[in-house]
Amino acid sequence: DLHSFPTRRSSDLLSSRGIEDRLREDGRLPMVSSTDSEPGRERELMALLASMDVSGVIVTPSASTLDNLAVLAGRGIRVVLMDHPPISAELSTVSGDDVDGARAAVEHLLSLGHRRIGFVNGPLTVRQSVDRRDGVIRALTQAGLDPADSLIEVEAVADGVGYTAAAGAAGARVVLDDARPPSALF
């Protein structure tokens, strides 16, 4: 029951471990699957879940998944959107504040004395990446720094996909190989 979640720290709820711990308390078995935002794989997975009599689905949806979520909800399967803005009253949402989180992280680095920061971001076609970039820029400008001079930013993608270990490693290499490397990396 998602209504019992507010008694926990929000950071625990946004992690897969926090979700697993909570489900196990209720005697439920979590299953994890990734579709890499591929519409065909998403449709297959949603159809499979609908046929399995699952009690609920926690999903980080892409645009192509949203239509499929209505099918799950229509079958009485509870759906929770993770890290996505609300799209309907029937679907619950759990998310963090990417703008404020990125701002706080960069403010922390600035408080440690860093003035040139590397930023390995995800694809700017993704809302979270845009929001995180906004938070980084806000922190730098509020500290009186020029982002053009203080920030080395890369949109990390590997094999056409962002938010993977390979994309992060490739992005970090680009940032660290800069002629004026950063003293901190976010």
Coordinates of N, CA, C and O in Angstrom, one line a residue:
D1 N 0.8 -1.2 0.0 CA 0.0 0.0 0.0 C 0.9 1.2 0.0 O 1.7 1.5 0.9
L2 N 0.8 2.0 -1.0 CA 1.6 3.2 -1.2 C 1.3 4.3 -0.1 O 2.2 5.1 0.2
H3 N 0.2 4.2 0.5 CA -0.1 5.2 1.5 C 0.7 5.1 2.8 O 0.8 6.0 3.6
S4 N 1.4 4.0 3.0 CA 2.3 3.8 4.1 C 3.7 4.4 3.9 O 4.5 4.5 4.8
F5 N 4.0 4.8 2.6 CA 5.3 5.3 2.3 C 5.7 6.6 3.0 O 6.8 6.7 3.3
P6 N 4.8 7.5 3.2 CA 5.2 8.8 3.8 C 5.9 8.6 5.2 O 6.6 9.5 5.6
T7 N 5.8 7.5 5.8 CA 6.5 7.3 7.1 C 8.0 7.0 6.9 O 8.8 7.0 7.8
R8 N 8.4 6.9 5.7 CA 9.8 6.6 5.3 C 10.5 7.8 4.8 O 9.8 8.7 4.3
R9 N 11.8 7.8 4.8 CA 12.6 8.9 4.2 C 12.3 8.9 2.7 O 12.3 7.8 2.1
S10 N 12.1 10.0 2.0 CA 11.9 10.1 0.6 C 13.0 9.5 -0.2 O 12.8 8.9 -1.2
S11 N 14.3 9.6 0.3 CA 15.4 9.1 -0.5 C 15.3 7.6 -0.5 O 15.8 7.0 -1.5
D12 N 14.8 6.9 0.5 CA 14.7 5.5 0.5 C 13.6 5.0 -0.5 O 13.7 4.0 -1.1
L13 N 12.6 5.8 -0.7 CA 11.5 5.5 -1.6 C 11.9 5.6 -3.0 O 11.3 4.9 -3.9
L14 N 12.8 6.5 -3.4 CA 13.2 6.7 -4.7 C 14.3 5.7 -5.2 O 14.7 5.7 -6.3
S15 N 14.7 4.8 -4.3 CA 15.8 3.9 -4.7 C 15.1 2.5 -4.9 O 14.1 2.2 -4.3
S16 N 15.7 1.7 -5.7 CA 15.2 0.4 -6.0 C 15.3 -0.5 -4.7 O 14.4 -1.3 -4.4
R17 N 16.3 -0.2 -3.9 CA 16.5 -1.0 -2.6 C 15.3 -0.6 -1.7 O 14.8 -1.5 -1.0
G18 N 15.0 0.7 -1.6 CA 13.9 1.1 -0.7 C 12.6 0.5 -1.1 O 11.8 0.1 -0.3
I19 N 12.4 0.5 -2.4 CA 11.1 -0.1 -2.9 C 11.1 -1.6 -2.6 O 10.1 -2.2 -2.1
E20 N 12.2 -2.3 -2.8 CA 12.3 -3.7 -2.6 C 12.1 -4.0 -1.1 O 11.3 -4.9 -0.7
D21 N 12.7 -3.3 -0.2 CA 12.5 -3.5 1.2 C 11.1 -3.3 1.6 O 10.5 -4.1 2.4
R22 N 10.4 -2.3 1.1 CA 9.0 -2.1 1.5 C 8.1 -3.2 0.9 O 7.2 -3.7 1.6
L23 N 8.3 -3.6 -0.3 CA 7.5 -4.7 -0.8 C 7.7 -6.0 -0.1 O 6.8 -6.7 0.2
R24 N 8.9 -6.3 0.3 CA 9.2 -7.5 1.1 C 8.5 -7.5 2.4 O 8.1 -8.6 2.9
E25 N 8.4 -6.4 3.1 CA 7.7 -6.3 4.3 C 6.2 -6.7 4.2 O 5.6 -7.3 5.1
D26 N 5.7 -6.6 3.0 CA 4.3 -7.0 2.7 C 4.2 -8.4 2.1 O 3.2 -8.8 1.6
G27 N 5.4 -9.1 2.0 CA 5.4 -10.4 1.5 C 5.3 -10.4 -0.1 O 4.8 -11.4 -0.7
R28 N 5.7 -9.4 -0.7 CA 5.6 -9.3 -2.2 C 7.0 -9.4 -2.8 O 8.0 -9.1 -2.1
L29 N 7.0 -9.9 -4.0 CA 8.3 -10.1 -4.7 C 8.5 -9.1 -5.7 O 7.6 -9.0 -6.7
P30 N 9.5 -8.3 -5.7 CA 9.7 -7.3 -6.7 C 10.4 -7.9 -7.9 O 11.2 -8.9 -7.8
M31 N 10.0 -7.5 -9.1 CA 10.6 -7.9 -10.3 C 11.1 -6.6 -11.0 O 10.4 -5.6 -11.0
V32 N 12.3 -6.6 -11.6 CA 12.8 -5.5 -12.3 C 13.1 -5.8 -13.7 O 13.6 -6.9 -14.1
S33 N 12.7 -4.8 -14.6 CA 13.0 -5.0 -16.0 C 13.3 -3.6 -16.6 O 12.8 -2.6 -16.1
S34 N 14.2 -3.6 -17.6 CA 14.5 -2.4 -18.3 C 14.2 -2.5 -19.7 O 14.4 -3.6 -20.4
T35 N 13.7 -1.4 -20.3 CA 13.3 -1.5 -21.7 C 14.2 -0.5 -22.5 O 14.1 -0.4 -23.8
D36 N 15.1 0.3 -21.9 CA 15.9 1.3 -22.5 C 15.1 2.2 -23.4 O 15.5 2.7 -24.4
S37 N 13.8 2.5 -23.0 CA 12.9 3.4 -23.7 C 12.6 3.0 -25.1 O 12.3 3.8 -26.0
E38 N 12.7 1.7 -25.4 CA 12.4 1.2 -26.7 C 10.9 0.8 -26.8 O 10.5 0.0 -26.0
P39 N 10.1 1.5 -27.6 CA 8.7 1.4 -27.6 C 8.2 -0.1 -27.8 O 7.3 -0.5 -27.1
G40 N 8.8 -0.9 -28.6 CA 8.4 -2.2 -28.8 C 8.6 -3.1 -27.5 O 7.7 -3.8 -27.1
R41 N 9.7 -2.9 -26.9 CA 10.0 -3.6 -25.7 C 9.1 -3.2 -24.6 O 8.6 -4.0 -23.8
E42 N 8.7 -1.9 -24.5 CA 7.8 -1.4 -23.5 C 6.4 -2.0 -23.7 O 5.8 -2.4 -22.7
R43 N 6.0 -2.0 -24.9 CA 4.6 -2.6 -25.2 C 4.6 -4.1 -24.8 O 3.7 -4.6 -24.2
E44 N 5.7 -4.8 -25.2 CA 5.7 -6.2 -24.8 C 5.7 -6.4 -23.3 O 5.0 -7.3 -22.7
L45 N 6.5 -5.6 -22.6 CA 6.6 -5.7 -21.1 C 5.2 -5.4 -20.5 O 4.7 -6.1 -19.6
M46 N 4.6 -4.3 -20.9 CA 3.3 -3.9 -20.4 C 2.2 -5.0 -20.6 O 1.4 -5.4 -19.7
A47 N 2.2 -5.6 -21.8 CA 1.3 -6.7 -22.1 C 1.6 -7.9 -21.2 O 0.7 -8.6 -20.7
L48 N 2.9 -8.2 -21.0 CA 3.2 -9.4 -20.1 C 2.8 -9.1 -18.7 O 2.2 -10.0 -18.1
L49 N 3.0 -7.9 -18.2 CA 2.6 -7.6 -16.8 C 1.1 -7.7 -16.7 O 0.6 -8.1 -15.6
A50 N 0.4 -7.2 -17.6 CA -1.1 -7.2 -17.6 C -1.6 -8.6 -17.5 O -2.6 -8.9 -16.9
S51 N -0.9 -9.6 -18.2 CA -1.3 -11.0 -18.2 C -0.9 -11.8 -17.0 O -1.3 -12.9 -16.8
M52 N 0.0 -11.2 -16.2 CA 0.6 -12.0 -15.1 C -0.1 -11.8 -13.7 O 0.3 -12.3 -12.7
D53 N -1.2 -11.0 -13.7 CA -1.9 -10.8 -12.5 C -1.0 -10.2 -11.4 O -1.1 -10.5 -10.2
V54 N -0.2 -9.2 -11.8 CA 0.6 -8.5 -10.9 C -0.3 -7.5 -10.1 O -1.3 -7.1 -10.6
S55 N 0.1 -7.2 -8.9 CA -0.7 -6.3 -8.1 C -0.4 -4.8 -8.3 O -1.2 -3.9 -8.0
G56 N 0.8 -4.5 -8.8 CA 1.2 -3.2 -9.1 C 2.4 -3.1 -10.0 O 3.2 -4.0 -10.1
V57 N 2.6 -1.9 -10.5 CA 3.7 -1.6 -11.4 C 4.3 -0.2 -11.0 O 3.5 0.7 -10.9
I58 N 5.6 -0.1 -10.8 CA 6.2 1.1 -10.6 C 7.1 1.3 -11.9 O 7.9 0.5 -12.3
V59 N 6.8 2.4 -12.6 CA 7.4 2.6 -13.9 C 8.0 4.0 -14.1 O 7.4 5.0 -13.6
T60 N 9.1 4.1 -14.7 CA 9.6 5.4 -15.2 C 9.2 5.4 -16.7 O 9.9 4.8 -17.5
P61 N 8.1 6.1 -17.0 CA 7.6 5.9 -18.4 C 8.3 6.9 -19.4 O 8.7 7.9 -19.0
S62 N 8.3 6.4 -20.6 CA 8.7 7.2 -21.7 C 7.3 7.6 -22.4 O 6.3 7.1 -22.0
A63 N 7.4 8.5 -23.3 CA 6.2 9.0 -24.0 C 5.4 7.8 -24.6 O 4.2 7.8 -24.6
S64 N 6.1 6.8 -25.1 CA 5.4 5.7 -25.8 C 4.8 4.8 -24.8 O 3.9 4.0 -25.2
T65 N 5.2 4.8 -23.5 CA 4.6 3.9 -22.5 C 3.2 4.4 -22.0 O 2.4 3.7 -21.5
L66 N 3.0 5.7 -22.1 CA 1.9 6.3 -21.4 C 0.6 5.7 -21.8 O -0.3 5.5 -21.0
D67 N 0.4 5.4 -23.1 CA -0.9 4.8 -23.5 C -1.0 3.4 -22.9 O -2.1 3.0 -22.6
N68 N 0.1 2.7 -22.8 CA 0.0 1.3 -22.2 C -0.4 1.3 -20.8 O -0.9 0.3 -20.3
L69 N 0.0 2.4 -20.0 CA -0.3 2.4 -18.6 C -1.8 2.4 -18.4 O -2.3 1.9 -17.4
A70 N -2.6 3.0 -19.2 CA -4.0 3.0 -19.1 C -4.6 1.6 -19.1 O -5.6 1.3 -18.4
V71 N -4.0 0.8 -20.0 CA -4.4 -0.6 -20.1 C -4.2 -1.3 -18.7 O -5.1 -2.0 -18.2
L72 N -3.1 -1.1 -18.1 CA -2.8 -1.7 -16.8 C -3.8 -1.2 -15.8 O -4.4 -2.0 -15.0
A73 N -3.9 0.1 -15.7 CA -4.9 0.7 -14.7 C -6.3 0.2 -14.9 O -7.0 -0.1 -14.0
G74 N -6.7 0.0 -16.2 CA -8.0 -0.5 -16.5 C -8.2 -1.9 -16.1 O -9.4 -2.3 -15.9
R75 N -7.2 -2.7 -15.9 CA -7.3 -4.1 -15.4 C -7.2 -4.1 -13.9 O -7.1 -5.2 -13.3
G76 N -7.2 -3.0 -13.2 CA -7.1 -3.0 -11.8 C -5.7 -3.1 -11.2 O -5.5 -3.3 -10.0
I77 N -4.7 -3.0 -12.1 CA -3.3 -3.0 -11.6 C -2.9 -1.6 -11.2 O -3.0 -0.7 -12.0
R78 N -2.5 -1.5 -10.0 CA -2.0 -0.2 -9.5 C -0.8 0.2 -10.2 O 0.2 -0.6 -10.4
V79 N -0.7 1.5 -10.7 CA 0.4 2.0 -11.4 C 0.9 3.2 -10.7 O 0.2 4.1 -10.3
V80 N 2.3 3.3 -10.5 CA 2.9 4.4 -9.9 C 4.0 4.9 -10.8 O 4.8 4.1 -11.3
L81 N 3.9 6.2 -11.2 CA 5.0 6.7 -12.0 C 6.1 7.2 -11.2 O 5.9 7.8 -10.2
M82 N 7.3 6.8 -11.6 CA 8.5 7.2 -10.8 C 9.3 8.2 -11.6 O 9.6 8.0 -12.8
D83 N 9.6 9.3 -11.0 CA 10.4 10.4 -11.6 C 9.7 10.9 -12.8 O 10.3 11.1 -13.9
H84 N 8.4 11.2 -12.7 CA 7.6 11.7 -13.9 C 6.5 12.6 -13.3 O 5.9 12.3 -12.3
P85 N 6.3 13.7 -14.0 CA 5.2 14.6 -13.6 C 3.8 13.9 -13.6 O 3.7 13.0 -14.4
P86 N 2.9 14.2 -12.8 CA 1.6 13.6 -12.8 C 0.9 13.8 -14.2 O 1.1 14.8 -14.8
I87 N 0.2 12.7 -14.6 CA -0.5 12.8 -15.9 C -2.0 12.6 -15.8 O -2.7 12.9 -16.7
S88 N -2.4 12.0 -14.6 CA -3.8 11.8 -14.4 C -4.0 11.5 -12.9 O -3.1 11.2 -12.2
A89 N -5.3 11.7 -12.5 CA -5.6 11.5 -11.1 C -5.5 10.0 -10.7 O -5.4 9.7 -9.6
E90 N -5.6 9.1 -11.7 CA -5.6 7.7 -11.4 C -4.3 7.1 -11.2 O -4.1 6.0 -10.7
L91 N -3.2 7.9 -11.6 CA -1.9 7.3 -11.5 C -1.1 8.2 -10.5 O -0.9 9.4 -10.6
S92 N -0.6 7.5 -9.5 CA 0.2 8.1 -8.4 C 1.6 8.4 -9.0 O 2.1 7.8 -9.9
T93 N 2.3 9.4 -8.4 CA 3.6 9.8 -8.8 C 4.5 10.0 -7.6 O 4.1 10.5 -6.6
V94 N 5.7 9.5 -7.8 CA 6.8 9.7 -6.8 C 8.0 10.2 -7.6 O 8.4 9.6 -8.6
S95 N 8.5 11.4 -7.2 CA 9.6 12.0 -7.9 C 10.4 12.9 -7.0 O 9.9 13.3 -5.9
G96 N 11.6 13.2 -7.4 CA 12.5 14.1 -6.7 C 12.5 15.4 -7.5 O 11.9 15.5 -8.6
D97 N 13.1 16.4 -6.9 CA 13.2 17.7 -7.5 C 14.6 17.8 -8.2 O 15.6 18.1 -7.5
D98 N 14.7 17.6 -9.5 CA 16.0 17.5 -10.1 C 16.7 18.9 -10.2 O 17.9 19.0 -10.1
V99 N 15.9 20.0 -10.3 CA 16.5 21.3 -10.3 C 17.1 21.6 -8.9 O 18.3 21.9 -8.9
D100 N 16.4 21.4 -7.9 CA 16.9 21.7 -6.5 C 18.0 20.7 -6.1 O 19.0 21.1 -5.5
G101 N 17.9 19.4 -6.5 CA 19.0 18.5 -6.2 C 20.3 18.8 -6.9 O 21.3 18.8 -6.2
A102 N 20.2 19.2 -8.1 CA 21.5 19.6 -8.8 C 22.0 20.8 -8.3 O 23.2 21.0 -8.1
R103 N 21.1 21.8 -8.0 CA 21.6 23.1 -7.4 C 22.3 22.8 -6.1 O 23.4 23.3 -5.8
A104 N 21.7 22.0 -5.2 CA 22.3 21.7 -3.9 C 23.7 20.9 -4.1 O 24.6 21.2 -3.3
A105 N 23.7 20.0 -5.0 CA 25.0 19.3 -5.2 C 26.1 20.3 -5.6 O 27.2 20.2 -5.1
V106 N 25.8 21.1 -6.6 CA 26.8 22.1 -7.0 C 27.2 23.1 -5.9 O 28.3 23.5 -5.8
E107 N 26.2 23.5 -5.2 CA 26.5 24.4 -4.1 C 27.4 23.8 -3.1 O 28.3 24.4 -2.5
H108 N 27.2 22.5 -2.8 CA 28.1 21.8 -2.0 C 29.6 21.8 -2.5 O 30.5 22.0 -1.8
L109 N 29.7 21.5 -3.8 CA 31.0 21.5 -4.4 C 31.6 22.9 -4.3 O 32.8 23.0 -4.1
L110 N 30.8 23.9 -4.5 CA 31.3 25.3 -4.4 C 31.8 25.6 -3.0 O 32.8 26.3 -2.8
S111 N 31.0 25.1 -2.0 CA 31.4 25.3 -0.6 C 32.7 24.7 -0.3 O 33.4 25.1 0.7
L112 N 33.1 23.7 -1.0 CA 34.4 23.0 -0.8 C 35.5 23.7 -1.5 O 36.7 23.2 -1.5
G113 N 35.2 24.8 -2.2 CA 36.2 25.5 -2.9 C 36.4 25.3 -4.4 O 37.2 25.9 -5.0
H114 N 35.6 24.4 -5.0 CA 35.7 24.1 -6.4 C 35.1 25.3 -7.2 O 34.0 25.8 -6.9
R115 N 35.8 25.7 -8.3 CA 35.3 26.7 -9.1 C 35.2 26.3 -10.6 O 34.8 27.1 -11.4
R116 N 35.7 25.2 -10.9 CA 35.6 24.6 -12.3 C 35.0 23.2 -12.1 O 35.7 22.3 -11.6
I117 N 33.8 23.0 -12.6 CA 33.0 21.8 -12.3 C 32.7 21.1 -13.6 O 32.2 21.7 -14.6
G118 N 33.0 19.8 -13.7 CA 32.6 19.0 -14.8 C 31.2 18.5 -14.5 O 30.8 18.0 -13.4
F119 N 30.3 18.5 -15.6 CA 28.9 18.1 -15.4 C 28.6 17.0 -16.5 O 28.6 17.3 -17.7
V120 N 28.5 15.8 -16.1 CA 28.2 14.7 -17.0 C 26.6 14.6 -16.9 O 26.1 14.0 -16.0
N121 N 26.0 15.1 -17.9 CA 24.5 15.1 -17.9 C 24.0 14.1 -18.9 O 24.7 13.5 -19.7
G122 N 22.7 13.8 -18.8 CA 22.1 12.9 -19.7 C 21.6 13.7 -21.0 O 21.9 14.9 -21.1
P123 N 20.9 13.0 -21.9 CA 20.5 13.7 -23.1 C 19.5 14.8 -22.8 O 18.6 14.7 -22.0
L124 N 19.7 15.9 -23.4 CA 18.8 17.1 -23.2 C 17.4 17.0 -23.8 O 16.6 17.9 -23.7
T125 N 17.1 15.8 -24.4 CA 15.8 15.5 -24.8 C 15.0 14.9 -23.6 O 13.8 14.7 -23.8
V126 N 15.6 14.7 -22.5 CA 15.0 14.1 -21.3 C 14.8 15.3 -20.3 O 15.7 16.0 -20.0
R127 N 13.5 15.4 -19.8 CA 13.2 16.4 -18.8 C 14.1 16.5 -17.7 O 14.6 17.6 -17.2
Q128 N 14.5 15.4 -17.1 CA 15.4 15.4 -15.9 C 16.7 16.0 -16.2 O 17.3 16.7 -15.4
S129 N 17.2 15.7 -17.4 CA 18.5 16.3 -17.8 C 18.4 17.8 -17.9 O 19.3 18.6 -17.5
V130 N 17.3 18.3 -18.5 CA 17.1 19.8 -18.6 C 17.0 20.4 -17.2 O 17.6 21.4 -17.0
D131 N 16.2 19.7 -16.4 CA 16.1 20.3 -15.0 C 17.4 20.3 -14.2 O 17.7 21.2 -13.5
R132 N 18.2 19.2 -14.3 CA 19.5 19.2 -13.6 C 20.4 20.3 -14.2 O 21.1 20.9 -13.4
R133 N 20.4 20.5 -15.5 CA 21.2 21.5 -16.0 C 20.8 22.9 -15.5 O 21.6 23.7 -15.1
D134 N 19.5 23.1 -15.4 CA 19.0 24.4 -14.8 C 19.5 24.6 -13.4 O 19.9 25.7 -13.0
G135 N 19.4 23.5 -12.6 CA 19.9 23.6 -11.2 C 21.4 23.9 -11.1 O 21.9 24.7 -10.3
V136 N 22.2 23.3 -12.0 CA 23.6 23.6 -12.1 C 23.9 25.0 -12.4 O 24.7 25.7 -11.8
I137 N 23.2 25.5 -13.5 CA 23.4 26.9 -13.9 C 23.0 27.9 -12.8 O 23.7 28.9 -12.5
R138 N 21.9 27.6 -12.1 CA 21.4 28.5 -11.1 C 22.5 28.6 -9.9 O 22.8 29.6 -9.4
A139 N 23.0 27.4 -9.5 CA 24.0 27.4 -8.4 C 25.2 28.2 -8.8 O 25.7 29.0 -8.0
L140 N 25.7 28.1 -10.1 CA 26.9 28.8 -10.5 C 26.6 30.3 -10.6 O 27.4 31.1 -10.1
T141 N 25.5 30.7 -11.2 CA 25.2 32.1 -11.3 C 24.9 32.8 -10.0 O 25.3 33.9 -9.7
Q142 N 24.2 32.0 -9.1 CA 24.0 32.6 -7.7 C 25.3 32.8 -6.9 O 25.3 33.6 -6.0
A143 N 26.3 32.0 -7.3 CA 27.6 32.1 -6.6 C 28.5 33.2 -7.3 O 29.6 33.4 -6.9
G144 N 27.9 33.9 -8.3 CA 28.6 34.9 -9.0 C 29.6 34.4 -10.1 O 30.5 35.1 -10.5
L145 N 29.5 33.1 -10.5 CA 30.4 32.5 -11.5 C 29.7 32.5 -12.8 O 28.5 32.4 -13.0
D146 N 30.5 32.6 -13.8 CA 30.1 32.6 -15.2 C 30.1 31.1 -15.7 O 31.2 30.5 -15.8
P147 N 28.9 30.5 -15.9 CA 28.9 29.1 -16.3 C 29.8 28.8 -17.6 O 30.3 27.7 -17.7
A148 N 29.9 29.8 -18.5 CA 30.7 29.5 -19.6 C 32.2 29.3 -19.3 O 32.9 28.6 -20.0
D149 N 32.6 29.8 -18.1 CA 34.0 29.6 -17.7 C 34.1 28.6 -16.6 O 35.2 27.9 -16.5
S150 N 33.1 28.4 -15.8 CA 33.2 27.5 -14.6 C 32.6 26.1 -14.9 O 32.8 25.3 -14.0
L151 N 32.0 25.9 -16.0 CA 31.4 24.6 -16.2 C 31.9 23.9 -17.5 O 32.0 24.5 -18.6
I152 N 32.2 22.7 -17.4 CA 32.5 21.8 -18.5 C 31.3 20.8 -18.6 O 31.2 19.9 -17.7
E153 N 30.5 20.9 -19.5 CA 29.3 20.1 -19.6 C 29.3 19.2 -20.8 O 29.7 19.6 -21.9
V154 N 28.9 18.0 -20.6 CA 28.8 17.0 -21.7 C 27.4 16.3 -21.6 O 27.0 16.0 -20.5
E155 N 26.8 16.1 -22.7 CA 25.5 15.4 -22.8 C 26.0 13.9 -23.1 O 26.3 13.6 -24.2
A156 N 26.0 13.1 -22.1 CA 26.6 11.8 -22.2 C 25.6 10.8 -22.8 O 24.5 10.5 -22.3
V157 N 26.0 10.3 -23.9 CA 25.3 9.2 -24.7 C 26.3 8.2 -25.2 O 27.3 8.6 -25.7
A158 N 26.0 7.0 -25.2 CA 26.8 5.9 -25.8 C 25.9 5.0 -26.5 O 24.9 4.5 -26.0
D159 N 26.3 4.7 -27.8 CA 25.5 3.9 -28.6 C 24.1 4.4 -28.7 O 23.1 3.6 -28.8
G160 N 23.9 5.7 -28.7 CA 22.6 6.3 -28.9 C 21.7 6.3 -27.7 O 20.6 6.7 -27.7
V161 N 22.3 5.9 -26.5 CA 21.5 5.8 -25.3 C 22.2 6.5 -24.2 O 23.4 6.4 -24.0
G162 N 21.4 7.3 -23.4 CA 21.9 8.0 -22.2 C 21.6 7.2 -21.0 O 20.9 6.2 -21.0
Y163 N 22.1 7.7 -19.9 CA 21.8 7.2 -18.5 C 22.2 5.7 -18.4 O 21.5 4.9 -17.8
T164 N 23.4 5.4 -19.0 CA 23.9 4.1 -18.8 C 25.4 4.2 -18.3 O 25.9 5.3 -18.4
A165 N 25.9 3.2 -17.8 CA 27.3 3.2 -17.3 C 28.3 3.6 -18.4 O 29.2 4.4 -18.2
A166 N 28.0 3.0 -19.6 CA 28.9 3.4 -20.7 C 28.8 4.8 -21.1 O 29.8 5.5 -21.4
A167 N 27.6 5.4 -21.1 CA 27.4 6.8 -21.4 C 28.1 7.7 -20.3 O 28.8 8.7 -20.7
G168 N 27.9 7.3 -19.1 CA 28.6 8.1 -18.0 C 30.1 8.1 -18.1 O 30.8 9.1 -17.9
A169 N 30.6 6.9 -18.4 CA 32.1 6.7 -18.5 C 32.6 7.5 -19.7 O 33.6 8.2 -19.6
A170 N 31.9 7.5 -20.8 CA 32.3 8.3 -22.0 C 32.3 9.7 -21.7 O 33.2 10.5 -22.1
G171 N 31.2 10.2 -21.1 CA 31.1 11.6 -20.7 C 32.1 12.1 -19.8 O 32.7 13.2 -19.9
A172 N 32.5 11.2 -18.8 CA 33.5 11.6 -17.8 C 34.8 11.7 -18.5 O 35.6 12.7 -18.2
R173 N 35.1 10.8 -19.5 CA 36.4 10.9 -20.2 C 36.5 12.3 -20.9 O 37.5 12.9 -21.0
V174 N 35.4 12.7 -21.6 CA 35.4 13.9 -22.3 C 35.7 15.1 -21.4 O 36.5 16.0 -21.7
V175 N 35.0 15.1 -20.2 CA 35.1 16.2 -19.3 C 36.6 16.2 -18.7 O 37.2 17.3 -18.6
L176 N 37.1 15.1 -18.3 CA 38.4 15.0 -17.7 C 39.5 15.3 -18.7 O 40.6 15.7 -18.3
D177 N 39.3 15.1 -20.0 CA 40.3 15.3 -21.0 C 40.3 16.8 -21.5 O 41.1 17.1 -22.4
D178 N 39.4 17.6 -20.9 CA 39.4 19.0 -21.3 C 40.8 19.7 -21.0 O 41.5 19.3 -20.1
A179 N 41.1 20.7 -21.9 CA 42.4 21.4 -21.7 C 42.5 22.0 -20.3 O 43.6 22.1 -19.8
R180 N 41.4 22.4 -19.8 CA 41.3 23.0 -18.4 C 40.4 22.1 -17.6 O 39.2 22.4 -17.4
P181 N 40.9 20.9 -17.1 CA 40.0 20.0 -16.4 C 39.4 20.5 -15.2 O 40.0 21.4 -14.5
P182 N 38.3 20.0 -14.8 CA 37.6 20.4 -13.6 C 38.3 19.9 -12.3 O 39.1 18.9 -12.4
S183 N 38.0 20.6 -11.2 CA 38.5 20.1 -9.9 C 37.4 19.2 -9.2 O 37.7 18.6 -8.2
A184 N 36.2 19.2 -9.8 CA 35.1 18.4 -9.3 C 34.2 17.9 -10.4 O 34.2 18.6 -11.5
L185 N 33.6 16.8 -10.2 CA 32.7 16.2 -11.2 C 31.3 16.0 -10.7 O 31.2 15.4 -9.6
F186 N 30.3 16.4 -11.4 CA 28.9 16.1 -11.0 C 28.2 15.5 -12.2 O 28.4 15.9 -13.3

